[in-house]
Short mmCIF file of C-alpha atoms in Angstrom, two decimals:
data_model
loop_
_atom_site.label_atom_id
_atom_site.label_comp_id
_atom_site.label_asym_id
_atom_site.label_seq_id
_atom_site.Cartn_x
_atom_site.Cartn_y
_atom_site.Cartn_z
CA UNK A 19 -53.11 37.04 -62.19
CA UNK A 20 -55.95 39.60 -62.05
CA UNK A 21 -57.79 38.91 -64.87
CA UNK A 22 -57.44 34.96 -63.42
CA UNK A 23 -58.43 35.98 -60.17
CA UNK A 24 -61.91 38.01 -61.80
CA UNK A 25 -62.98 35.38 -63.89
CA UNK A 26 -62.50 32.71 -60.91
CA UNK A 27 -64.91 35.14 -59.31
CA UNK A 28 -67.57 35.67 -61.90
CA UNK A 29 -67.41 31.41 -62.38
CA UNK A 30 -67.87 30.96 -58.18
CA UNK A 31 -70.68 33.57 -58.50
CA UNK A 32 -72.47 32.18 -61.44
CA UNK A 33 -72.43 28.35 -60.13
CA UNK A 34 -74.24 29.93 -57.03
CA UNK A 35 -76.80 32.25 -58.83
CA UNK A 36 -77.88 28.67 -60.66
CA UNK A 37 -78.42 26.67 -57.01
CA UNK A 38 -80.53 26.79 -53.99
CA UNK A 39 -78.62 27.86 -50.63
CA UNK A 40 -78.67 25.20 -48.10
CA UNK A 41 -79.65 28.01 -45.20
CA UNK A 42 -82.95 29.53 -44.67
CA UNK A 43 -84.52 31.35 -47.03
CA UNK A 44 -84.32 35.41 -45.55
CA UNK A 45 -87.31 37.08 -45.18
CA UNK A 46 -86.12 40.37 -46.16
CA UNK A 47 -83.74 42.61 -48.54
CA UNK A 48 -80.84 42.11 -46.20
CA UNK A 49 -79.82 41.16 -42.75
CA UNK A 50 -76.26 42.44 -41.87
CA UNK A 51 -74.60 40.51 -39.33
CA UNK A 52 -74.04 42.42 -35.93
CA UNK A 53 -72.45 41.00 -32.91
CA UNK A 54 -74.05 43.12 -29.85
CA UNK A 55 -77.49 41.95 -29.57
CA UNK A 56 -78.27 45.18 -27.33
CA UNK A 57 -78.19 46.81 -30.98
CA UNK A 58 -79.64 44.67 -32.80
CA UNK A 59 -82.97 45.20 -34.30
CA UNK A 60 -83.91 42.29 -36.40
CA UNK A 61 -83.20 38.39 -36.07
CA UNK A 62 -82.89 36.02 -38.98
CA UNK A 63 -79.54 33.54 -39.05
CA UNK A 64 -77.87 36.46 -36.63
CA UNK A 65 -78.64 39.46 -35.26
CA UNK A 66 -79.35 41.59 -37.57
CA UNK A 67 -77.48 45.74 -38.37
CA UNK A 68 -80.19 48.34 -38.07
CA UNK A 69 -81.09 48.77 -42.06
CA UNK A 70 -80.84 52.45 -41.41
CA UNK A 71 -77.15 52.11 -40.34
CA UNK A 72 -76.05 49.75 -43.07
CA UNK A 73 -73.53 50.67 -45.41
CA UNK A 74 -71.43 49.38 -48.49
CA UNK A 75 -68.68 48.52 -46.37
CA UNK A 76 -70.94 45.77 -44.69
CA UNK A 77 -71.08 44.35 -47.80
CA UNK A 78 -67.36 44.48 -49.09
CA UNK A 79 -64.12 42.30 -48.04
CA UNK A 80 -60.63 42.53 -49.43
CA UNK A 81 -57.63 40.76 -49.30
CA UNK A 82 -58.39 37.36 -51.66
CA UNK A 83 -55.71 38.43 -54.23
CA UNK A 84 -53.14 37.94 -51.31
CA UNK A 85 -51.36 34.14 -50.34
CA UNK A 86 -51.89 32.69 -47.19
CA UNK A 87 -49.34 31.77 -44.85
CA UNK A 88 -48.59 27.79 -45.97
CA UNK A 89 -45.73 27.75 -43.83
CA UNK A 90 -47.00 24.92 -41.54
CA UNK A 91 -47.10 21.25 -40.45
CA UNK A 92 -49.67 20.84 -43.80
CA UNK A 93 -48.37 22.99 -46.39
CA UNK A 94 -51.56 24.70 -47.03
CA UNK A 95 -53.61 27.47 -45.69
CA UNK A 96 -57.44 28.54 -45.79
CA UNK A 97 -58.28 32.30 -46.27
CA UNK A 98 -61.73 32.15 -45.32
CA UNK A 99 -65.24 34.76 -46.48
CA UNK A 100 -67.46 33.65 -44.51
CA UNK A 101 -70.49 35.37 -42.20
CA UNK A 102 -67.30 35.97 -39.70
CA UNK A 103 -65.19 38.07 -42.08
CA UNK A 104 -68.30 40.26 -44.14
CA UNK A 105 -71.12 40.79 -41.90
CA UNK A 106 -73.70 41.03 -45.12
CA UNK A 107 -73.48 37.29 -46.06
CA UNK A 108 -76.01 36.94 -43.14
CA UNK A 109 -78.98 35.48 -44.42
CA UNK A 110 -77.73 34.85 -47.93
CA UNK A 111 -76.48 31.14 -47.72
CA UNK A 112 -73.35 31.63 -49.53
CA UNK A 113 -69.70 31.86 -48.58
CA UNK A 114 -65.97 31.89 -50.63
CA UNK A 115 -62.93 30.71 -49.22
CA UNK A 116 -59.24 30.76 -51.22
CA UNK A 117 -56.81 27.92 -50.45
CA UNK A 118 -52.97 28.20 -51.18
CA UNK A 119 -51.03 24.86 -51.11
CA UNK A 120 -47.47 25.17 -50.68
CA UNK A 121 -45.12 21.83 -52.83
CA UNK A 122 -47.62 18.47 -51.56
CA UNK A 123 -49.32 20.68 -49.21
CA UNK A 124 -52.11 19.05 -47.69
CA UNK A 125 -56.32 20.33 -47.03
CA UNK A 126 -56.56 17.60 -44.59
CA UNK A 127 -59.88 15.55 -44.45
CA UNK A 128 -62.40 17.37 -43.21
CA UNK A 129 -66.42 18.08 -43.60
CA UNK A 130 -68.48 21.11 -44.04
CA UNK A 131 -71.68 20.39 -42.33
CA UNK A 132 -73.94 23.18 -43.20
CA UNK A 133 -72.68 23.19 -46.65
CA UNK A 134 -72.02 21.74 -50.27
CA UNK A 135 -68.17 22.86 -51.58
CA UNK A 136 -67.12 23.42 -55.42
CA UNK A 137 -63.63 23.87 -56.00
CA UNK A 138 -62.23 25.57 -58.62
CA UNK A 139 -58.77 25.51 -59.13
CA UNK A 140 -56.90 28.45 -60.14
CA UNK A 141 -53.01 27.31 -60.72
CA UNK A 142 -51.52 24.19 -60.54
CA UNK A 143 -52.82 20.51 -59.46
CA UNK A 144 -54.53 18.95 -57.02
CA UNK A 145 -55.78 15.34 -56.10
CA UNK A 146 -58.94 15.89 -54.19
CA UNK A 147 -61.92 13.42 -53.10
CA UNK A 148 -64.70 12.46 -50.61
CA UNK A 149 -66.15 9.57 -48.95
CA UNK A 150 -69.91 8.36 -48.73
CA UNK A 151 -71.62 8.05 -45.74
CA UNK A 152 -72.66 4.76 -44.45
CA UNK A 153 -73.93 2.37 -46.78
CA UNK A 154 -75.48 -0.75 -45.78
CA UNK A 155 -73.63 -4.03 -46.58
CA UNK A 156 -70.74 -1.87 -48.58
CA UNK A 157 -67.64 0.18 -48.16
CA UNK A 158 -67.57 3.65 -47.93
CA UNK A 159 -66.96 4.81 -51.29
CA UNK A 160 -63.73 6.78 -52.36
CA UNK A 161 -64.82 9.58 -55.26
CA UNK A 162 -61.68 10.98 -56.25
CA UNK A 163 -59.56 13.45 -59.33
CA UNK A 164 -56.53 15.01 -60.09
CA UNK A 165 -57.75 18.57 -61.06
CA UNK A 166 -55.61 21.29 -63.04
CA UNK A 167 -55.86 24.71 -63.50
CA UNK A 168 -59.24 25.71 -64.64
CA UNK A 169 -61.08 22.16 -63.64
CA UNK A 170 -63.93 22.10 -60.91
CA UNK A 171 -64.77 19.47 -58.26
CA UNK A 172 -68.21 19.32 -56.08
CA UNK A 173 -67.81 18.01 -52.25
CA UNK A 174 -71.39 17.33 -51.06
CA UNK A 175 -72.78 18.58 -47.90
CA UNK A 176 -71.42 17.17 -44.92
CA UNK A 177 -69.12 14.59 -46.30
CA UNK A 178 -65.34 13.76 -45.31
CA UNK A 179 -63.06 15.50 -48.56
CA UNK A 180 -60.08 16.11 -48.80
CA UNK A 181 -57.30 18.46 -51.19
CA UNK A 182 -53.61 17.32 -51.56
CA UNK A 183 -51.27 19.17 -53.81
CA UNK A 184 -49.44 16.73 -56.17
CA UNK A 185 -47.14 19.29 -57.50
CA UNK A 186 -43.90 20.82 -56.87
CA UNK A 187 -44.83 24.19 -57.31
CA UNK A 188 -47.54 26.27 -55.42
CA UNK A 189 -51.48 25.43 -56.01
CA UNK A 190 -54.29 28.01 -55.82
CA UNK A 191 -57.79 27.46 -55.67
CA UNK A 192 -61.11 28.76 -55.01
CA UNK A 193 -64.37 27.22 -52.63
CA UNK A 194 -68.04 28.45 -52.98
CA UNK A 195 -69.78 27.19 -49.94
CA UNK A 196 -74.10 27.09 -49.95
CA UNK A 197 -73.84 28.52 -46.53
CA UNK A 198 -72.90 31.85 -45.12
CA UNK A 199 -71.45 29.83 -42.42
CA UNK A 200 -70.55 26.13 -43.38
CA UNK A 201 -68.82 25.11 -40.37
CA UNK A 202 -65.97 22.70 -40.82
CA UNK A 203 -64.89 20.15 -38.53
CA UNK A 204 -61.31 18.68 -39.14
CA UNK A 205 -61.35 15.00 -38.64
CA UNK A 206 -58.14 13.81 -36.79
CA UNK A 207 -58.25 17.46 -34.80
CA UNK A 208 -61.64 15.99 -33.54
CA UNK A 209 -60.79 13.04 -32.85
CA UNK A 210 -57.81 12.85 -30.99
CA UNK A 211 -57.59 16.62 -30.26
CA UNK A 212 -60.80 17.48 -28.82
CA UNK A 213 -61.45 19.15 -25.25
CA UNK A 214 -61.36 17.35 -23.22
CA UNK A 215 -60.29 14.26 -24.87
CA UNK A 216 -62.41 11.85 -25.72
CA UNK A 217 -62.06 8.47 -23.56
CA UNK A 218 -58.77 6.85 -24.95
CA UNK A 219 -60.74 3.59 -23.71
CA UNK A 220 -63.89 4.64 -26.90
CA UNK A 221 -61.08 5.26 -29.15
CA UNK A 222 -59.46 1.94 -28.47
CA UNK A 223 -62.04 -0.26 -29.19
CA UNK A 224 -63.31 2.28 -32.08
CA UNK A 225 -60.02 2.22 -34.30
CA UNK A 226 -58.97 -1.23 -32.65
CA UNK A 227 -55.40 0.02 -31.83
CA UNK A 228 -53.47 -0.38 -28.28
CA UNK A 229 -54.28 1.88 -25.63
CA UNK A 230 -50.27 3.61 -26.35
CA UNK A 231 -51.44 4.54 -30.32
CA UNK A 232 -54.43 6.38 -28.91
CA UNK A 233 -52.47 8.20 -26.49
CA UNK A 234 -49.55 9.21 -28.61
CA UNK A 235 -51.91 10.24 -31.42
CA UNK A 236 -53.29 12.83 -28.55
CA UNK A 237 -50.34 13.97 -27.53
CA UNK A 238 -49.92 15.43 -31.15
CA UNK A 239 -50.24 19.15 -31.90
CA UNK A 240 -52.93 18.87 -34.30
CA UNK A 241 -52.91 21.77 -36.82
CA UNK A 242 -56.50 23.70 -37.46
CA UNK A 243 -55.62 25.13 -41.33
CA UNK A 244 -59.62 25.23 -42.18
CA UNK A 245 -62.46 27.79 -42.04
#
């Protein structure tokens, strides 16, 4: 498992030495992340460390060799490297994320919009897709793969995707994200379990159910798995 776990690492880092980061360009060596402005010397993405005070510790994060907790309503759970978690992403327009799928555990659909997602998958299978945006006189289109261990999937930018694990034993994988903070917004948890709720009477006419589906579907717990 360790040896799997570098080379998944060395792969993720390679694929994003090769592209161009969706985020700004920085403007200088590095820009740790700092979250009192009153300290803060420097702006570019976030407030930026005082160089002097920056350390190899801003630049370090532990903890991916561990499982996440898939003991939920989905079956899956997102362990997250982002801006958030390691302060020296900040500028750098890159990000990692591990996701652990327990038996059919599901990455609901979902969208990144600050950033373009390649999956590697580290043990097991999963089916995985996305959808295209709008096209004029067509459907939305469907992309979709059953991946195994070793196999790597791109999710564009800002597109609805989805990961479902089709087998009866545990599934690991691996994201690189081109942002050091993609965002992710969680479609049904948006949708019916935003605050406050959006009108049941737009959702109605949107999804062209009765009033009573829109109001049981937002009387759901909606589960937030995703970084």
């Amino acid at each position: 498992m360790g040896k799997q776990f570098l080379v998944t690492i060395a792969i993720l880092a390679l694929v994003y030495s090769l592209v161009n980061a969706s985020d700004p360009s920085p403007l200088q060596d590095f820009c740790v992340a700092i979250d009192e402005p009153k300290d803060a010397l420097f702006v570019n993405g976030k407030f930026c460390k005082n160089p002097n005070l920056v350390n190899a510790d801003d630049f370090f994060f532990t903890g991916l060799d561990k499982p996440g907790n898939t003991s939920n309503p989905l079956g899956s759970a997102v362990t997250a490297v982002n801006v958030i978690q390691l302060k020296g992403l900040n500028t750098l327009g890159i990000s990692l994320a591990r996701i652990d799928f327990a038996p059919y555990g599901l990455n609901p659909p979902h969208t990144h919009p600050r950033g373009t997602e390649v999956l590697l998958v580290l043990e097991g299978s999963l089916l995985v897709g996305f959808v295209t945006s709008n096209i004029p006189n067509q459907k939305n289109r469907l992309f979709t793969k059953t991946l195994y261990a070793g196999d790597v999937f791109v999710f564009p930018e800002g597109l609805i995707h989805f990961q479902q694990n089709i087998a009866e034993t545990n599934t690991i994988a691996f994201a690189g994200l081109s942002s050091q903070n993609p965002g992710t917004i969680t479609i049904a948890n948006a949708v019916f379990g935003s605050d406050p709720e959006i009108s049941p009477d737009v959702l109605t006419k949107a999804f062209q159910v009765e009033k009573n589906v829109i109001d049981y579907l937002q009387s759901q717990f909606w589960w937030d798995n995703n970084y």
